[in-house]
PDB file of C-alpha atoms in Angstrom:
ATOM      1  CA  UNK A  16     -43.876  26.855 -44.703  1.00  0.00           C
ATOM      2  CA  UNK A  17     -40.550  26.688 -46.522  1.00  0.00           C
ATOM      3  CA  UNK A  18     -37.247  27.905 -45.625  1.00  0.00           C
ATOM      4  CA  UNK A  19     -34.765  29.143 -48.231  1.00  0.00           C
ATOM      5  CA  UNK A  20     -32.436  30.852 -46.431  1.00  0.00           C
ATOM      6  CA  UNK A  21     -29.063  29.983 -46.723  1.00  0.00           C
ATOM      7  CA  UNK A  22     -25.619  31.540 -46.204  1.00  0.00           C
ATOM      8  CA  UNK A  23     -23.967  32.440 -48.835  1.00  0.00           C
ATOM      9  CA  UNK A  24     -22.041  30.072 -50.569  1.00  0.00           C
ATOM     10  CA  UNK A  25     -24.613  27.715 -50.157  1.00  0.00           C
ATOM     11  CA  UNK A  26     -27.896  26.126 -51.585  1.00  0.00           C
ATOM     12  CA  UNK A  27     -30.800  26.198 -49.649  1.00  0.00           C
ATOM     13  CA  UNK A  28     -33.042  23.196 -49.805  1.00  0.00           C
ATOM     14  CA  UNK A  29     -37.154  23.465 -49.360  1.00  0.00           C
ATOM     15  CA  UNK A  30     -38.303  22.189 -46.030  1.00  0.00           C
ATOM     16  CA  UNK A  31     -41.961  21.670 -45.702  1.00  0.00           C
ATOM     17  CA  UNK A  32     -41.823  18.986 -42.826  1.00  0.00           C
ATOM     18  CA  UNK A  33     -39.468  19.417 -40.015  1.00  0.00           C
ATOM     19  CA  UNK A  34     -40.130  15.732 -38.291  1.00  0.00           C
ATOM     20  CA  UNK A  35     -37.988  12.920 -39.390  1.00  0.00           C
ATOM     21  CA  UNK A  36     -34.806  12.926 -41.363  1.00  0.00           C
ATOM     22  CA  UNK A  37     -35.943  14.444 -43.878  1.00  0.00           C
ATOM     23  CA  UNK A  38     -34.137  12.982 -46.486  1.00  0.00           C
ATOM     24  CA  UNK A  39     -37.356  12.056 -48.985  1.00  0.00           C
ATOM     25  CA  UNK A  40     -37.358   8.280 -48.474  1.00  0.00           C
ATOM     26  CA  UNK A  41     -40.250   6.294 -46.970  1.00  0.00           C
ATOM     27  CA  UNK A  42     -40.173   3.782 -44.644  1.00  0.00           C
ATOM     28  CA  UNK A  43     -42.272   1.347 -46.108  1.00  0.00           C
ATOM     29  CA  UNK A  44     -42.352  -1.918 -45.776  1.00  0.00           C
ATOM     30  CA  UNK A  45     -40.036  -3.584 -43.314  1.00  0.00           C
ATOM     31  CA  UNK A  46     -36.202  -3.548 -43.200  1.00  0.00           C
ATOM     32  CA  UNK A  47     -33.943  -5.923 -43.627  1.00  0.00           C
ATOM     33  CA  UNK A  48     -30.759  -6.103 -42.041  1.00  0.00           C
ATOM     34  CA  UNK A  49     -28.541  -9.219 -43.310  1.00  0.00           C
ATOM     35  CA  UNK A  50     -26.092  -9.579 -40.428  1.00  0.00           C
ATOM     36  CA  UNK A  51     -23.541 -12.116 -42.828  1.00  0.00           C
ATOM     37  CA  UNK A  52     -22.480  -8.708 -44.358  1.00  0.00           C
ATOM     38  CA  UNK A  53     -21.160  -7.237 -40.926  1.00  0.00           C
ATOM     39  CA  UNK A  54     -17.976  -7.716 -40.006  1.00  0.00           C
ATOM     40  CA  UNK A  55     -18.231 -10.360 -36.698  1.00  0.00           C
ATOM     41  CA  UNK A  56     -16.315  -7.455 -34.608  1.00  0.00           C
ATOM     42  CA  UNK A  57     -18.995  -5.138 -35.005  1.00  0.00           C
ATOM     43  CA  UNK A  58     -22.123  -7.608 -35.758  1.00  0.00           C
ATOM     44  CA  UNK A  59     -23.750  -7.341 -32.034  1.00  0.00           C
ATOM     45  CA  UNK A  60     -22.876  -3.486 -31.969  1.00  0.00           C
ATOM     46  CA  UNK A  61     -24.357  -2.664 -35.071  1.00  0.00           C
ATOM     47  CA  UNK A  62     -27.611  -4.962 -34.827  1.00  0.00           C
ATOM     48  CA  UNK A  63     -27.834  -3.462 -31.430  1.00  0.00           C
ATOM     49  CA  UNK A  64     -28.097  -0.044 -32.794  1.00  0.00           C
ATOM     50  CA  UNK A  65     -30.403  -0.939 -35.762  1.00  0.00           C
ATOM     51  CA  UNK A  66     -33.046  -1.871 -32.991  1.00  0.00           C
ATOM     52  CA  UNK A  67     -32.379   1.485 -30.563  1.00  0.00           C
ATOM     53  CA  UNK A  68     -33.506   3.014 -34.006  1.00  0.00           C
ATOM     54  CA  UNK A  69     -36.772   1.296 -33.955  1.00  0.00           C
ATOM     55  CA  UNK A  70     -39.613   3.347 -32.774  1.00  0.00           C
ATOM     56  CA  UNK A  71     -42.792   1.667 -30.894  1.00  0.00           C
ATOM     57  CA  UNK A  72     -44.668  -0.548 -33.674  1.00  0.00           C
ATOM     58  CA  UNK A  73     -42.039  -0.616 -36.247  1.00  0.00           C
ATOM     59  CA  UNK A  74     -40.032  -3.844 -36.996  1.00  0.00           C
ATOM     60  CA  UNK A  75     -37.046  -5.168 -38.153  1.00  0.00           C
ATOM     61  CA  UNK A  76     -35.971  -8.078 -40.080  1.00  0.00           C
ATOM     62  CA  UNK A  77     -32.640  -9.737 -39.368  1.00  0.00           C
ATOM     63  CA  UNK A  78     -30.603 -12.585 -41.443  1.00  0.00           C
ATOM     64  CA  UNK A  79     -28.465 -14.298 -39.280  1.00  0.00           C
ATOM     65  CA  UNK A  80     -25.507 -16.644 -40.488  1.00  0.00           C
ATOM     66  CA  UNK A  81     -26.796 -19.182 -37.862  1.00  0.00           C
ATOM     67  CA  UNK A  82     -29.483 -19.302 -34.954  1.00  0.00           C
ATOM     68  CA  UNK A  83     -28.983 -16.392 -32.913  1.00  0.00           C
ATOM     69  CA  UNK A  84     -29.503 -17.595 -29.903  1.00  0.00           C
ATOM     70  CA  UNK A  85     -26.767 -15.715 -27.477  1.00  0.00           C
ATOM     71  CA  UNK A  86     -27.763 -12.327 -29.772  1.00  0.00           C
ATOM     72  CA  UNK A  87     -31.410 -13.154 -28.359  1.00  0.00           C
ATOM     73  CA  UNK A  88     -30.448 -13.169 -24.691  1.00  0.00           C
ATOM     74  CA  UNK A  89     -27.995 -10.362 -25.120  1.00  0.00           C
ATOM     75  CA  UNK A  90     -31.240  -8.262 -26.373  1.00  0.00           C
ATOM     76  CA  UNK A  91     -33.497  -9.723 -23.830  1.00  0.00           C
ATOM     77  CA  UNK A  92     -30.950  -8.054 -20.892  1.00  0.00           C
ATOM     78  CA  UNK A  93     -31.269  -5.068 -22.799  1.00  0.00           C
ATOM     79  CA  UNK A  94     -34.456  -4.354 -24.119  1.00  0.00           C
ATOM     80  CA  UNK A  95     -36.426  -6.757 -21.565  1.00  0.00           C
ATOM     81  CA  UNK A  96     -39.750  -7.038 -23.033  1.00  0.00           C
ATOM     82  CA  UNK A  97     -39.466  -3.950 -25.377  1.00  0.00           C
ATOM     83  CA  UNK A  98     -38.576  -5.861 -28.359  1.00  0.00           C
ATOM     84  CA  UNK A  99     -40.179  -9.012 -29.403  1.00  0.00           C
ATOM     85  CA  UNK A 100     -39.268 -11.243 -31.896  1.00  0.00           C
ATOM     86  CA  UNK A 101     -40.450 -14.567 -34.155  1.00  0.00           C
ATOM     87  CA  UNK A 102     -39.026 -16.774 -36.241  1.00  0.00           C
ATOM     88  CA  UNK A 103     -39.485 -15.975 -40.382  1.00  0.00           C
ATOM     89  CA  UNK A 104     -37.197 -18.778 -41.739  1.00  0.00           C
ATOM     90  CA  UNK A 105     -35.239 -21.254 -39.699  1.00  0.00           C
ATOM     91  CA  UNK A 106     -32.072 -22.255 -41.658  1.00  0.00           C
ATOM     92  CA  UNK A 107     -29.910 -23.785 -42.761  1.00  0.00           C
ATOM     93  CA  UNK A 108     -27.527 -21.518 -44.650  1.00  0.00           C
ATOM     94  CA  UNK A 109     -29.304 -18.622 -42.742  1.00  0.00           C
ATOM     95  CA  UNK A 110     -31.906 -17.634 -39.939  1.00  0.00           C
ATOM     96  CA  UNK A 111     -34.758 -14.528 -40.707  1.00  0.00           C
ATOM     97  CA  UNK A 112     -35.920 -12.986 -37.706  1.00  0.00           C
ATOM     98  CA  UNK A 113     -38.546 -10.532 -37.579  1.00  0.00           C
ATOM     99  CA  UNK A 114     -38.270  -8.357 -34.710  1.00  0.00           C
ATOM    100  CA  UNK A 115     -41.092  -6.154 -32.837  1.00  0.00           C
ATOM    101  CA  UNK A 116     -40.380  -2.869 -30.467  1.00  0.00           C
ATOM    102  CA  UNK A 117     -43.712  -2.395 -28.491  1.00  0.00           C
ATOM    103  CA  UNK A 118     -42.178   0.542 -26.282  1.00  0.00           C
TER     104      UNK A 118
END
C-alpha cells in the first residue's frame, strides 16, 4: 500500500516497503570500508560502528593502513565471538580484512 499523505508544504514520497531505510539502494555485494581515509581520531570509533551496523550473515570488508592487530582484540572484547574475521590481502602498503557477524 502507498502513502501519499503529506503536510502541506511538502512532497510526499511512495512507500511500498516499510523495512529498511528505504532509500532505493541495494546492498549487494559486500562493503568496503578503507580505514586510510578516516581520520586516526575517529578510525576505531567509526569501524566500530560500521560493524554494530552489520546484521547476522552480512560482512564487511576493511582496508587497513597496516595489520590491525590491537583493532582485532579491541573487537574481540566487544563482539566476543559475534564477529569473525579472515585475512583477504596481507600487505604491504595495506591489509583487507573481510569480516563476518554470525549473531
Amino acid at each position: 500500500m502507498s502513502d501519499t499523505t503529506a503536510p502541506a508544504g511538502t512532497t510526499a514520497l511512495p512507500l511500498t516497503d516499510r523495512s529498511g531505510c528505504a532509500c532505493g539502494c541495494t546492498d549487494e555485494g559486500v562493503p568496503a570500508l578503507d580505514a586510510r581515509e578516516i581520520p586516526h581520531a575517529i578510525r576505531h570509533a567509526t569501524i566500530f560502528g560500521a560493524l554494530s551496523g552489520l546484521r547476522p550473515g552480512q560482512q564487511m570488508d576493511l582496508v587497513a593502513p597496516h595489520d590491525p592487530l590491537p583493532l582485532l582484540a579491541q573487537i574481540t572484547d566487544r563482539e566476543g565471538e559475534a564477529i569473525t574475521w579472515d585475512y583477504r590481502v596481507r600487505g604491504p602498503e595495506a591489509w583487507t580484512l573481510r569480516f563476518t557477524r554470525s549473531a
